[in-house]
mmCIF file of C-alpha atoms in Angstrom:
data_model
loop_
_atom_site.group_PDB
_atom_site.id
_atom_site.type_symbol
_atom_site.label_atom_id
_atom_site.label_comp_id
_atom_site.label_asym_id
_atom_site.label_seq_id
_atom_site.Cartn_x
_atom_site.Cartn_y
_atom_site.Cartn_z
ATOM 1 C CA MET N 1 -14.120 4.688 0.494
ATOM 2 C CA GLN N 2 -12.629 7.044 -2.056
ATOM 3 C CA LEU N 3 -13.593 10.666 -2.620
ATOM 4 C CA SER N 4 -14.721 9.656 -6.099
ATOM 5 C CA GLN N 5 -17.496 7.620 -4.416
ATOM 6 C CA VAL N 6 -18.904 10.475 -2.324
ATOM 7 C CA ALA N 7 -22.084 12.091 -3.661
ATOM 8 C CA ALA N 8 -24.505 14.781 -2.519
ATOM 9 C CA GLN N 9 -28.241 14.121 -2.394
ATOM 10 C CA CYS N 10 -30.013 16.973 -4.174
ATOM 11 C CA TYR N 11 -32.925 16.621 -1.749
ATOM 12 C CA THR N 12 -30.667 18.338 0.793
ATOM 13 C CA ILE N 13 -30.633 21.461 -1.400
ATOM 14 C CA ARG N 14 -34.103 21.016 -2.918
ATOM 15 C CA ASP N 15 -35.078 24.637 -2.246
ATOM 16 C CA PHE N 16 -32.222 25.690 -4.525
ATOM 17 C CA CYS N 17 -33.021 23.320 -7.401
ATOM 18 C CA LYS N 18 -36.471 24.477 -8.469
ATOM 19 C CA ASP N 19 -35.544 25.567 -11.983
ATOM 20 C CA ALA N 20 -32.635 25.147 -14.384
ATOM 21 C CA ALA N 21 -30.931 28.422 -13.477
ATOM 22 C CA ALA N 22 -31.007 27.713 -9.740
ATOM 23 C CA PHE N 23 -29.999 24.107 -10.311
ATOM 24 C CA ALA N 24 -26.952 25.204 -12.303
ATOM 25 C CA VAL N 25 -25.798 27.491 -9.498
ATOM 26 C CA SER N 26 -26.327 24.705 -6.980
ATOM 27 C CA MET N 27 -24.335 22.172 -8.995
ATOM 28 C CA ARG N 28 -21.468 24.651 -9.233
ATOM 29 C CA LYS N 29 -21.497 24.980 -5.439
ATOM 30 C CA VAL N 30 -21.632 21.203 -4.932
ATOM 31 C CA LYS N 31 -18.668 20.709 -7.250
ATOM 32 C CA GLY N 32 -16.802 23.489 -5.462
ATOM 33 C CA ILE N 33 -17.200 21.679 -2.151
ATOM 34 C CA GLY N 34 -15.515 18.635 -3.666
ATOM 35 C CA TYR N 35 -18.308 16.150 -4.344
ATOM 36 C CA ALA N 36 -17.883 13.802 -7.295
ATOM 37 C CA ALA N 37 -21.551 13.109 -7.986
ATOM 38 C CA VAL N 38 -25.139 13.932 -7.134
ATOM 39 C CA GLN N 39 -28.310 11.961 -6.598
ATOM 40 C CA ILE N 40 -31.284 13.487 -8.397
ATOM 41 C CA SER N 41 -34.215 13.928 -6.024
ATOM 42 C CA GLY N 42 -36.292 16.951 -5.102
ATOM 43 C CA VAL N 43 -35.252 18.720 -8.299
ATOM 44 C CA GLY N 44 -37.796 20.884 -10.131
ATOM 45 C CA PRO N 45 -39.395 19.975 -13.466
ATOM 46 C CA ILE N 46 -36.238 20.295 -15.553
ATOM 47 C CA PRO N 47 -35.917 18.172 -18.718
ATOM 48 C CA GLU N 48 -33.557 15.240 -18.284
ATOM 49 C CA ALA N 49 -31.265 16.432 -21.073
ATOM 50 C CA GLU N 50 -30.873 19.793 -19.343
ATOM 51 C CA VAL N 51 -30.174 18.110 -16.000
ATOM 52 C CA VAL N 52 -27.439 16.033 -17.629
ATOM 53 C CA ARG N 53 -25.979 19.059 -19.401
ATOM 54 C CA ILE N 54 -25.781 21.050 -16.171
ATOM 55 C CA VAL N 55 -24.433 18.227 -14.016
ATOM 56 C CA THR N 56 -21.800 17.001 -16.450
ATOM 57 C CA GLY N 57 -20.890 20.562 -17.344
ATOM 58 C CA GLU N 58 -19.690 20.992 -13.772
ATOM 59 C CA GLY N 59 -17.697 17.764 -13.931
ATOM 60 C CA LEU N 60 -20.157 15.839 -11.767
ATOM 61 C CA LYS N 61 -21.808 12.464 -12.307
ATOM 62 C CA ILE N 62 -25.386 11.405 -11.650
ATOM 63 C CA CYS N 63 -25.015 8.397 -9.368
ATOM 64 C CA ALA N 64 -28.699 7.594 -8.816
ATOM 65 C CA THR N 65 -32.198 9.006 -8.507
ATOM 66 C CA HIS N 66 -35.289 8.705 -6.384
ATOM 67 C CA GLU N 67 -38.507 8.077 -8.302
ATOM 68 C CA SER N 68 -42.071 7.906 -7.048
ATOM 69 C CA GLY N 69 -43.146 4.593 -5.635
ATOM 70 C CA GLN N 70 -46.239 4.519 -7.797
ATOM 71 C CA ALA N 71 -44.203 5.133 -10.955
ATOM 72 C CA ILE N 72 -41.738 2.387 -10.050
ATOM 73 C CA CYS N 73 -44.465 -0.172 -9.421
ATOM 74 C CA ASP N 74 -47.118 0.867 -11.947
ATOM 75 C CA ASP N 75 -45.191 2.601 -14.753
ATOM 76 C CA THR N 76 -41.833 0.875 -14.638
ATOM 77 C CA GLN N 77 -41.002 1.572 -18.270
ATOM 78 C CA GLN N 78 -41.306 5.321 -17.676
ATOM 79 C CA VAL N 79 -38.740 5.023 -14.885
ATOM 80 C CA ILE N 80 -36.454 2.946 -17.100
ATOM 81 C CA ASP N 81 -36.678 5.583 -19.825
ATOM 82 C CA ARG N 82 -35.930 8.396 -17.375
ATOM 83 C CA LEU N 83 -32.867 6.647 -15.946
ATOM 84 C CA GLY N 84 -31.653 6.033 -19.471
ATOM 85 C CA LYS N 85 -31.922 9.731 -20.262
ATOM 86 C CA LEU N 86 -30.092 10.631 -17.052
ATOM 87 C CA GLY N 87 -27.361 8.073 -17.670
ATOM 88 C CA THR N 88 -27.539 6.246 -14.360
ATOM 89 C CA PRO N 89 -28.480 2.615 -13.640
ATOM 90 C CA TYR N 90 -29.603 3.205 -10.037
ATOM 91 C CA THR N 91 -32.830 4.419 -8.521
ATOM 92 C CA ALA N 92 -34.494 3.979 -5.148
ATOM 93 C CA TYR N 93 -38.045 3.353 -4.048
ATOM 94 C CA PRO N 94 -38.172 6.323 -1.667
ATOM 95 C CA TRP N 95 -41.262 5.908 0.522
ATOM 96 C CA PRO N 96 -44.117 3.393 0.793
ATOM 97 C CA HIS N 97 -46.926 4.475 -1.513
ATOM 98 C CA VAL N 98 -49.220 1.833 -0.025
ATOM 99 C CA PRO N 99 -50.126 0.918 3.576
ATOM 100 C CA LEU N 100 -47.784 -1.500 5.347
ATOM 101 C CA GLU N 101 -49.869 -2.452 8.359
ATOM 102 C CA THR N 102 -50.385 -6.173 7.729
ATOM 103 C CA ILE N 103 -48.210 -9.031 6.531
ATOM 104 C CA GLU N 104 -50.411 -9.287 3.440
ATOM 105 C CA GLN N 105 -49.803 -5.635 2.558
ATOM 106 C CA VAL N 106 -46.049 -5.966 3.033
ATOM 107 C CA ARG N 107 -45.916 -9.116 0.926
ATOM 108 C CA ALA N 108 -47.960 -7.425 -1.790
ATOM 109 C CA LEU N 109 -45.448 -4.571 -1.922
ATOM 110 C CA ALA N 110 -42.563 -7.044 -1.965
ATOM 111 C CA LYS N 111 -44.146 -8.814 -4.937
ATOM 112 C CA SER N 112 -44.677 -5.529 -6.758
ATOM 113 C CA LEU N 113 -41.095 -4.383 -6.128
ATOM 114 C CA ASP N 114 -39.719 -7.757 -7.171
ATOM 115 C CA ARG N 115 -41.641 -7.578 -10.426
ATOM 116 C CA ALA N 116 -40.543 -3.998 -11.152
ATOM 117 C CA GLY N 117 -36.963 -4.803 -10.219
ATOM 118 C CA ALA N 118 -36.900 -7.743 -12.599
ATOM 119 C CA VAL N 119 -38.039 -5.533 -15.474
ATOM 120 C CA MET N 120 -35.437 -2.928 -14.578
ATOM 121 C CA ARG N 121 -32.715 -5.560 -14.287
ATOM 122 C CA ALA N 122 -33.511 -6.761 -17.791
ATOM 123 C CA ALA N 123 -32.861 -3.179 -18.911
ATOM 124 C CA GLY N 124 -29.500 -3.099 -17.115
ATOM 125 C CA GLN N 125 -30.776 -1.047 -14.183
ATOM 126 C CA VAL N 126 -30.924 -1.569 -10.422
ATOM 127 C CA LEU N 127 -33.879 -0.941 -8.115
ATOM 128 C CA THR N 128 -33.023 -0.223 -4.485
ATOM 129 C CA TYR N 129 -35.138 0.360 -1.384
ATOM 130 C CA HIS N 130 -34.696 3.488 0.736
ATOM 131 C CA ASN N 131 -35.807 2.942 4.313
ATOM 132 C CA HIS N 132 -37.226 5.219 6.961
ATOM 133 C CA GLN N 133 -38.048 4.287 10.539
ATOM 134 C CA ILE N 134 -41.454 2.875 9.639
ATOM 135 C CA GLU N 135 -39.929 -0.240 8.092
ATOM 136 C CA PHE N 136 -38.686 -1.269 11.542
ATOM 137 C CA LYS N 137 -42.197 -2.016 12.720
ATOM 138 C CA ARG N 138 -42.473 -5.715 13.546
ATOM 139 C CA ILE N 139 -45.156 -7.871 11.975
ATOM 140 C CA ALA N 140 -45.313 -11.558 12.838
ATOM 141 C CA GLY N 141 -41.931 -11.313 14.548
ATOM 142 C CA ARG N 142 -40.031 -9.680 11.679
ATOM 143 C CA THR N 143 -39.432 -6.085 10.727
ATOM 144 C CA VAL N 144 -41.097 -4.820 7.584
ATOM 145 C CA LEU N 145 -37.639 -4.239 6.107
ATOM 146 C CA ASP N 146 -36.646 -7.851 6.779
ATOM 147 C CA ILE N 147 -39.805 -9.086 5.090
ATOM 148 C CA LEU N 148 -39.269 -6.899 2.029
ATOM 149 C CA PHE N 149 -35.704 -8.093 1.546
ATOM 150 C CA ASP N 150 -36.395 -11.723 2.516
ATOM 151 C CA GLU N 151 -39.274 -12.056 0.077
ATOM 152 C CA THR N 152 -37.642 -10.488 -2.975
ATOM 153 C CA ASP N 153 -34.907 -11.749 -5.268
ATOM 154 C CA PRO N 154 -31.629 -9.986 -4.347
ATOM 155 C CA ARG N 155 -31.076 -9.399 -8.051
ATOM 156 C CA ASN N 156 -34.373 -7.510 -8.270
ATOM 157 C CA LEU N 157 -34.312 -5.438 -5.085
ATOM 158 C CA GLN N 158 -31.180 -4.087 -3.466
ATOM 159 C CA GLY N 159 -30.621 -1.603 -0.674
ATOM 160 C CA GLU N 160 -30.164 2.110 -0.249
ATOM 161 C CA LEU N 161 -29.881 2.122 3.529
ATOM 162 C CA ASP N 162 -30.345 5.422 5.317
ATOM 163 C CA THR N 163 -28.192 5.387 8.436
ATOM 164 C CA TYR N 164 -30.198 7.958 10.390
ATOM 165 C CA TRP N 165 -33.503 6.235 9.799
ATOM 166 C CA VAL N 166 -32.067 2.812 10.642
ATOM 167 C CA GLN N 167 -30.917 4.238 13.979
ATOM 168 C CA THR N 168 -34.242 6.015 14.550
ATOM 169 C CA GLY N 169 -36.113 2.790 13.920
ATOM 170 C CA GLY N 170 -34.072 0.968 16.553
ATOM 171 C CA GLY N 171 -31.819 -0.840 14.112
ATOM 172 C CA GLU N 172 -28.030 -0.851 14.074
ATOM 173 C CA PRO N 173 -26.561 0.711 10.916
ATOM 174 C CA THR N 174 -23.372 -1.364 10.883
ATOM 175 C CA ALA N 175 -25.286 -4.623 11.302
ATOM 176 C CA TRP N 176 -27.693 -3.687 8.535
ATOM 177 C CA CYS N 177 -24.848 -2.812 6.176
ATOM 178 C CA ALA N 178 -23.381 -6.253 6.859
ATOM 179 C CA LYS N 179 -26.768 -7.957 6.486
ATOM 180 C CA LEU N 180 -27.120 -6.623 2.935
ATOM 181 C CA LYS N 181 -23.928 -8.301 1.737
ATOM 182 C CA ASN N 182 -23.665 -7.919 -2.054
ATOM 183 C CA ARG N 183 -26.996 -6.101 -1.946
ATOM 184 C CA LEU N 184 -25.982 -2.565 -0.933
ATOM 185 C CA PRO N 185 -24.852 -0.423 -3.873
ATOM 186 C CA LEU N 186 -26.017 2.829 -2.260
ATOM 187 C CA LEU N 187 -25.737 4.183 1.280
ATOM 188 C CA HIS N 188 -27.233 7.403 2.618
ATOM 189 C CA LEU N 189 -24.869 9.006 5.102
ATOM 190 C CA LYS N 190 -26.839 10.985 7.657
ATOM 191 C CA ASP N 191 -25.697 11.484 11.234
ATOM 192 C CA TYR N 192 -27.871 11.087 14.316
ATOM 193 C CA ALA N 193 -27.608 13.570 17.194
ATOM 194 C CA ILE N 194 -29.647 14.666 20.186
ATOM 195 C CA GLY N 195 -30.782 18.275 19.985
ATOM 196 C CA ALA N 196 -33.106 20.598 21.840
ATOM 197 C CA ASN N 197 -35.684 19.064 24.158
ATOM 198 C CA HIS N 198 -33.736 15.780 24.001
ATOM 199 C CA ALA N 199 -35.118 15.059 20.527
ATOM 200 C CA ALA N 200 -33.232 13.189 17.817
ATOM 201 C CA VAL N 201 -32.063 15.426 14.990
ATOM 202 C CA MET N 202 -30.290 14.934 11.677
ATOM 203 C CA ALA N 203 -26.731 16.203 11.808
ATOM 204 C CA GLU N 204 -23.693 16.771 9.637
ATOM 205 C CA ILE N 205 -21.456 13.727 9.291
ATOM 206 C CA GLY N 206 -19.065 13.497 12.227
ATOM 207 C CA SER N 207 -21.071 15.764 14.511
ATOM 208 C CA GLY N 208 -23.479 13.126 15.784
ATOM 209 C CA ASN N 209 -23.311 9.750 17.496
ATOM 210 C CA LEU N 210 -22.970 7.215 14.665
ATOM 211 C CA ASP N 211 -19.796 5.127 14.395
ATOM 212 C CA TRP N 212 -18.815 6.035 10.858
ATOM 213 C CA ALA N 213 -15.606 4.023 10.610
ATOM 214 C CA ARG N 214 -17.503 0.810 11.365
ATOM 215 C CA ILE N 215 -20.474 1.726 9.175
ATOM 216 C CA VAL N 216 -18.325 2.558 6.151
ATOM 217 C CA ALA N 217 -16.150 -0.532 6.611
ATOM 218 C CA ALA N 218 -19.238 -2.769 6.718
ATOM 219 C CA ALA N 219 -20.728 -1.043 3.689
ATOM 220 C CA GLU N 220 -17.485 -1.459 1.745
ATOM 221 C CA GLN N 221 -17.422 -5.153 2.601
ATOM 222 C CA SER N 222 -20.995 -5.419 1.294
ATOM 223 C CA GLY N 223 -19.974 -3.864 -2.020
ATOM 224 C CA CYS N 224 -21.256 -0.306 -1.604
ATOM 225 C CA ARG N 225 -20.462 1.821 -4.663
ATOM 226 C CA TRP N 226 -21.846 5.237 -3.701
ATOM 227 C CA PHE N 227 -21.790 6.982 -0.327
ATOM 228 C CA ILE N 228 -24.449 9.679 -0.580
ATOM 229 C CA VAL N 229 -24.617 12.549 1.911
ATOM 230 C CA GLU N 230 -28.192 13.545 2.687
ATOM 231 C CA GLN N 231 -29.515 15.886 5.354
ATOM 232 C CA ASP N 232 -33.258 16.459 5.078
ATOM 233 C CA VAL N 233 -33.195 19.262 7.659
ATOM 234 C CA CYS N 234 -30.202 21.552 8.152
ATOM 235 C CA PRO N 235 -29.675 24.098 10.950
ATOM 236 C CA GLY N 236 -28.810 26.835 8.448
ATOM 237 C CA ASP N 237 -27.401 26.981 4.935
ATOM 238 C CA PRO N 238 -27.676 23.447 3.490
ATOM 239 C CA PHE N 239 -24.576 24.013 1.359
ATOM 240 C CA ALA N 240 -22.653 24.729 4.566
ATOM 241 C CA SER N 241 -23.949 21.444 5.981
ATOM 242 C CA LEU N 242 -22.883 19.590 2.830
ATOM 243 C CA LYS N 243 -19.418 21.119 3.135
ATOM 244 C CA THR N 244 -19.084 20.263 6.836
ATOM 245 C CA SER N 245 -19.997 16.655 6.075
ATOM 246 C CA PHE N 246 -17.711 16.402 3.046
ATOM 247 C CA ASP N 247 -14.723 17.888 4.848
ATOM 248 C CA TRP N 248 -15.137 15.478 7.776
ATOM 249 C CA ILE N 249 -15.498 12.502 5.438
ATOM 250 C CA ALA N 250 -12.382 13.535 3.510
ATOM 251 C CA ALA N 251 -10.383 13.919 6.707
ATOM 252 C CA ASN N 252 -11.603 10.820 8.534
ATOM 253 C CA LEU N 253 -13.088 8.162 6.254
ATOM 254 C CA VAL N 254 -11.257 8.181 2.948
ATOM 255 C CA GLY N 255 -8.795 5.424 2.039
ATOM 256 C CA GLN N 256 -6.958 3.731 4.891
ATOM 257 C CA ARG N 257 -8.838 5.629 7.581
ATOM 258 C CA ALA N 258 -12.063 3.732 6.908
ATOM 259 C CA SER N 259 -10.346 0.354 7.007
ATOM 260 C CA ALA N 260 -9.039 1.129 10.494
ATOM 261 C CA GLY N 261 -12.490 0.379 11.883
ATOM 262 C CA ARG N 262 -12.411 -3.223 10.686
#
């Protein structure tokens, strides 16, 4: 991993991205922390051209987006057009917009994602799947996530694994990074800790229980291009959480340090 591959997920700071003025201040703070790029998600209704102007004006890149599941599956061209305006080839299907209770429902979603991904691939773009814990439910002996990846063309659906949600679902983040060999362009870095009342909580990178050296090494071996820091819930100032995570990554995972876990 290089620092130039480390991005901040705007969903972490969504309360500070509701309009163009607030978004501009937030991007300045993100750049000041040291991040090279941002993922656009949870940002207010700001025109794409203005988003690009603000982000690039701070010397940042847009590495990817999240788009609505319904738009991806039912209005794929609109998503393609939006990514083109934002200047990024990557987006993620962020949350199931349909029930996933039966094998038939899961296969129907897989077919829909495969179709959308094929259209996006023809446009030079990449559709990825962002997991939560719900995709680790087993149906007919396989997890939902296994079914979705097994029953789609790897060229049409790739992965944006979320480490916290893999762990929460009972999966093993390192194993899943390895499983998606050549199919993992994006990785959400989110630590897993035990907080009050013995409940699992999201934590800044390096302050929880995940084995980051092994996770990053496996992701690198699977071809990961962007390591995206996301923390849905922060204990205080989300910019402080982004800085804590970035500083720990820079000190412990960049360059030769990550390869030490191999």
